[in-house]
């Protein structure tokens, strides 16, 4: 189980690093958005701070996952972003849903594996 944890942690970290670095360095051309997702994406871009903030958090958490330090903290910080990625893909871009599900389930798996670190959060 320890090897599976390392594999999932590094894969999620690599995915987060790839997404954030390609955003900041403009390595990939932006996909043409259509329909409701186009309106949603326009709102994100217009806000000017939300996408860089989310990608910056993805970058820091991705580094944490790959290096293996502060993974417990990175799991908590990245969880709202993975939930948003899952819901955006479910409602607006269903063709990318399998990757979003894999990212979310990987995050849940890591939370399960590091559950002993979270026990004190849930004690009164």
PDB file of C-alpha atoms in Angstrom:
ATOM      1  CA  UNK A   1       0.000   0.000   0.000  1.00  0.00           C
ATOM      2  CA  UNK A   2       2.954   2.308   0.632  1.00  0.00           C
ATOM      3  CA  UNK A   3       4.086   1.962  -2.988  1.00  0.00           C
ATOM      4  CA  UNK A   4       0.566   2.710  -4.253  1.00  0.00           C
ATOM      5  CA  UNK A   5       0.514   5.854  -2.093  1.00  0.00           C
ATOM      6  CA  UNK A   6       3.822   7.032  -3.553  1.00  0.00           C
ATOM      7  CA  UNK A   7       2.652   6.325  -7.103  1.00  0.00           C
ATOM      8  CA  UNK A   8      -0.657   8.166  -6.659  1.00  0.00           C
ATOM      9  CA  UNK A   9       1.048  11.063  -4.877  1.00  0.00           C
ATOM     10  CA  UNK A  10       3.684  11.504  -7.590  1.00  0.00           C
ATOM     11  CA  UNK A  11       1.167  11.136 -10.441  1.00  0.00           C
ATOM     12  CA  UNK A  12      -1.157  13.752  -8.952  1.00  0.00           C
ATOM     13  CA  UNK A  13       1.816  16.005  -8.262  1.00  0.00           C
ATOM     14  CA  UNK A  14       3.062  15.645 -11.830  1.00  0.00           C
ATOM     15  CA  UNK A  15      -0.399  16.399 -13.217  1.00  0.00           C
ATOM     16  CA  UNK A  16      -0.736  19.509 -11.055  1.00  0.00           C
ATOM     17  CA  UNK A  17       2.768  20.666 -11.984  1.00  0.00           C
ATOM     18  CA  UNK A  18       2.108  20.115 -15.686  1.00  0.00           C
ATOM     19  CA  UNK A  19      -1.173  22.051 -15.576  1.00  0.00           C
ATOM     20  CA  UNK A  20       0.252  24.977 -13.617  1.00  0.00           C
ATOM     21  CA  UNK A  21       3.576  25.290 -15.433  1.00  0.00           C
ATOM     22  CA  UNK A  22       1.908  25.084 -18.843  1.00  0.00           C
ATOM     23  CA  UNK A  23      -0.512  27.833 -17.721  1.00  0.00           C
ATOM     24  CA  UNK A  24       2.208  30.183 -16.504  1.00  0.00           C
ATOM     25  CA  UNK A  25       4.634  29.555 -19.388  1.00  0.00           C
ATOM     26  CA  UNK A  26       1.880  29.349 -22.040  1.00  0.00           C
ATOM     27  CA  UNK A  27       3.186  25.975 -23.263  1.00  0.00           C
ATOM     28  CA  UNK A  28      -0.141  24.811 -24.659  1.00  0.00           C
ATOM     29  CA  UNK A  29      -2.507  26.735 -26.889  1.00  0.00           C
ATOM     30  CA  UNK A  30      -5.806  27.479 -25.195  1.00  0.00           C
ATOM     31  CA  UNK A  31      -8.657  25.246 -26.294  1.00  0.00           C
ATOM     32  CA  UNK A  32     -11.567  26.973 -27.960  1.00  0.00           C
ATOM     33  CA  UNK A  33     -14.410  27.019 -25.470  1.00  0.00           C
ATOM     34  CA  UNK A  34     -18.030  26.786 -26.530  1.00  0.00           C
ATOM     35  CA  UNK A  35     -21.422  27.211 -24.932  1.00  0.00           C
ATOM     36  CA  UNK A  36     -21.782  27.654 -21.207  1.00  0.00           C
ATOM     37  CA  UNK A  37     -18.116  26.857 -20.577  1.00  0.00           C
ATOM     38  CA  UNK A  38     -17.123  29.804 -22.772  1.00  0.00           C
ATOM     39  CA  UNK A  39     -19.151  32.161 -20.579  1.00  0.00           C
ATOM     40  CA  UNK A  40     -17.704  30.597 -17.426  1.00  0.00           C
ATOM     41  CA  UNK A  41     -14.145  30.812 -18.753  1.00  0.00           C
ATOM     42  CA  UNK A  42     -14.664  34.428 -19.770  1.00  0.00           C
ATOM     43  CA  UNK A  43     -15.643  35.222 -16.187  1.00  0.00           C
ATOM     44  CA  UNK A  44     -12.523  33.498 -14.854  1.00  0.00           C
ATOM     45  CA  UNK A  45     -10.246  35.342 -17.249  1.00  0.00           C
ATOM     46  CA  UNK A  46     -11.972  38.671 -16.621  1.00  0.00           C
ATOM     47  CA  UNK A  47     -11.401  38.381 -12.868  1.00  0.00           C
ATOM     48  CA  UNK A  48      -7.616  38.537 -13.604  1.00  0.00           C
ATOM     49  CA  UNK A  49      -6.630  37.041 -10.247  1.00  0.00           C
ATOM     50  CA  UNK A  50      -8.591  33.803  -9.888  1.00  0.00           C
ATOM     51  CA  UNK A  51      -6.823  31.632 -12.471  1.00  0.00           C
ATOM     52  CA  UNK A  52      -3.283  32.690 -11.442  1.00  0.00           C
ATOM     53  CA  UNK A  53      -4.243  32.089  -7.797  1.00  0.00           C
ATOM     54  CA  UNK A  54      -5.619  28.605  -8.510  1.00  0.00           C
ATOM     55  CA  UNK A  55      -2.655  27.701 -10.724  1.00  0.00           C
ATOM     56  CA  UNK A  56      -0.225  29.018  -8.112  1.00  0.00           C
ATOM     57  CA  UNK A  57      -1.856  26.794  -5.492  1.00  0.00           C
ATOM     58  CA  UNK A  58      -1.693  23.877  -7.934  1.00  0.00           C
ATOM     59  CA  UNK A  59       2.012  24.569  -8.454  1.00  0.00           C
ATOM     60  CA  UNK A  60       2.798  24.618  -4.720  1.00  0.00           C
ATOM     61  CA  UNK A  61       0.711  21.525  -3.991  1.00  0.00           C
ATOM     62  CA  UNK A  62       2.167  19.701  -6.992  1.00  0.00           C
ATOM     63  CA  UNK A  63       5.673  20.404  -5.723  1.00  0.00           C
ATOM     64  CA  UNK A  64       4.647  19.195  -2.289  1.00  0.00           C
ATOM     65  CA  UNK A  65       3.244  15.946  -3.694  1.00  0.00           C
ATOM     66  CA  UNK A  66       6.275  15.240  -5.878  1.00  0.00           C
ATOM     67  CA  UNK A  67       8.801  16.050  -3.148  1.00  0.00           C
ATOM     68  CA  UNK A  68       6.773  14.293  -0.453  1.00  0.00           C
ATOM     69  CA  UNK A  69       6.905  17.088   2.127  1.00  0.00           C
ATOM     70  CA  UNK A  70       3.810  18.678   3.694  1.00  0.00           C
ATOM     71  CA  UNK A  71       1.533  16.269   1.805  1.00  0.00           C
ATOM     72  CA  UNK A  72      -1.115  16.427   4.538  1.00  0.00           C
ATOM     73  CA  UNK A  73      -1.357  20.206   4.232  1.00  0.00           C
ATOM     74  CA  UNK A  74      -1.280  20.075   0.426  1.00  0.00           C
ATOM     75  CA  UNK A  75      -4.179  17.571   0.440  1.00  0.00           C
ATOM     76  CA  UNK A  76      -6.374  19.944   2.414  1.00  0.00           C
ATOM     77  CA  UNK A  77      -5.397  22.977   0.336  1.00  0.00           C
ATOM     78  CA  UNK A  78      -5.922  21.305  -3.051  1.00  0.00           C
ATOM     79  CA  UNK A  79      -9.209  19.559  -2.136  1.00  0.00           C
ATOM     80  CA  UNK A  80     -11.501  22.561  -2.929  1.00  0.00           C
ATOM     81  CA  UNK A  81      -9.723  23.024  -6.255  1.00  0.00           C
ATOM     82  CA  UNK A  82     -10.145  19.355  -7.203  1.00  0.00           C
ATOM     83  CA  UNK A  83     -13.819  19.525  -6.237  1.00  0.00           C
ATOM     84  CA  UNK A  84     -14.238  22.578  -8.488  1.00  0.00           C
ATOM     85  CA  UNK A  85     -12.391  20.848 -11.321  1.00  0.00           C
ATOM     86  CA  UNK A  86     -14.706  17.855 -10.927  1.00  0.00           C
ATOM     87  CA  UNK A  87     -17.889  19.931 -10.869  1.00  0.00           C
ATOM     88  CA  UNK A  88     -16.848  22.190 -13.752  1.00  0.00           C
ATOM     89  CA  UNK A  89     -16.082  19.144 -15.869  1.00  0.00           C
ATOM     90  CA  UNK A  90     -19.297  17.412 -14.834  1.00  0.00           C
ATOM     91  CA  UNK A  91     -21.563  20.326 -15.676  1.00  0.00           C
ATOM     92  CA  UNK A  92     -19.723  22.159 -18.459  1.00  0.00           C
ATOM     93  CA  UNK A  93     -17.092  19.945 -20.135  1.00  0.00           C
ATOM     94  CA  UNK A  94     -18.150  16.303 -19.707  1.00  0.00           C
ATOM     95  CA  UNK A  95     -15.647  14.983 -22.256  1.00  0.00           C
ATOM     96  CA  UNK A  96     -12.826  15.723 -19.784  1.00  0.00           C
ATOM     97  CA  UNK A  97     -14.666  14.167 -16.840  1.00  0.00           C
ATOM     98  CA  UNK A  98     -12.561  10.949 -16.558  1.00  0.00           C
ATOM     99  CA  UNK A  99      -9.385  12.918 -15.788  1.00  0.00           C
ATOM    100  CA  UNK A 100     -11.238  15.065 -13.245  1.00  0.00           C
ATOM    101  CA  UNK A 101     -12.648  11.949 -11.559  1.00  0.00           C
ATOM    102  CA  UNK A 102      -9.178  10.385 -11.419  1.00  0.00           C
ATOM    103  CA  UNK A 103      -7.729  13.552  -9.863  1.00  0.00           C
ATOM    104  CA  UNK A 104     -10.514  13.749  -7.267  1.00  0.00           C
ATOM    105  CA  UNK A 105     -10.322  10.045  -6.368  1.00  0.00           C
ATOM    106  CA  UNK A 106      -6.547  10.285  -6.099  1.00  0.00           C
ATOM    107  CA  UNK A 107      -6.929  13.200  -3.707  1.00  0.00           C
ATOM    108  CA  UNK A 108      -9.441  11.230  -1.622  1.00  0.00           C
ATOM    109  CA  UNK A 109      -7.096   8.226  -1.624  1.00  0.00           C
ATOM    110  CA  UNK A 110      -4.254  10.371  -0.280  1.00  0.00           C
ATOM    111  CA  UNK A 111      -6.507  11.804   2.410  1.00  0.00           C
ATOM    112  CA  UNK A 112      -7.441   8.238   3.382  1.00  0.00           C
ATOM    113  CA  UNK A 113      -3.780   7.166   3.495  1.00  0.00           C
ATOM    114  CA  UNK A 114      -2.763  10.159   5.630  1.00  0.00           C
ATOM    115  CA  UNK A 115      -5.902   9.988   7.804  1.00  0.00           C
ATOM    116  CA  UNK A 116      -3.934   9.663  11.053  1.00  0.00           C
ATOM    117  CA  UNK A 117      -2.593  13.174  10.438  1.00  0.00           C
ATOM    118  CA  UNK A 118      -6.145  14.550  10.199  1.00  0.00           C
ATOM    119  CA  UNK A 119      -7.603  12.906  13.325  1.00  0.00           C
ATOM    120  CA  UNK A 120      -6.867  15.882  15.569  1.00  0.00           C
ATOM    121  CA  UNK A 121      -8.774  18.191  13.233  1.00  0.00           C
ATOM    122  CA  UNK A 122     -11.986  16.263  13.900  1.00  0.00           C
ATOM    123  CA  UNK A 123     -11.680  15.918  17.681  1.00  0.00           C
ATOM    124  CA  UNK A 124     -13.580  18.434  19.832  1.00  0.00           C
TER     125      UNK A 124
END
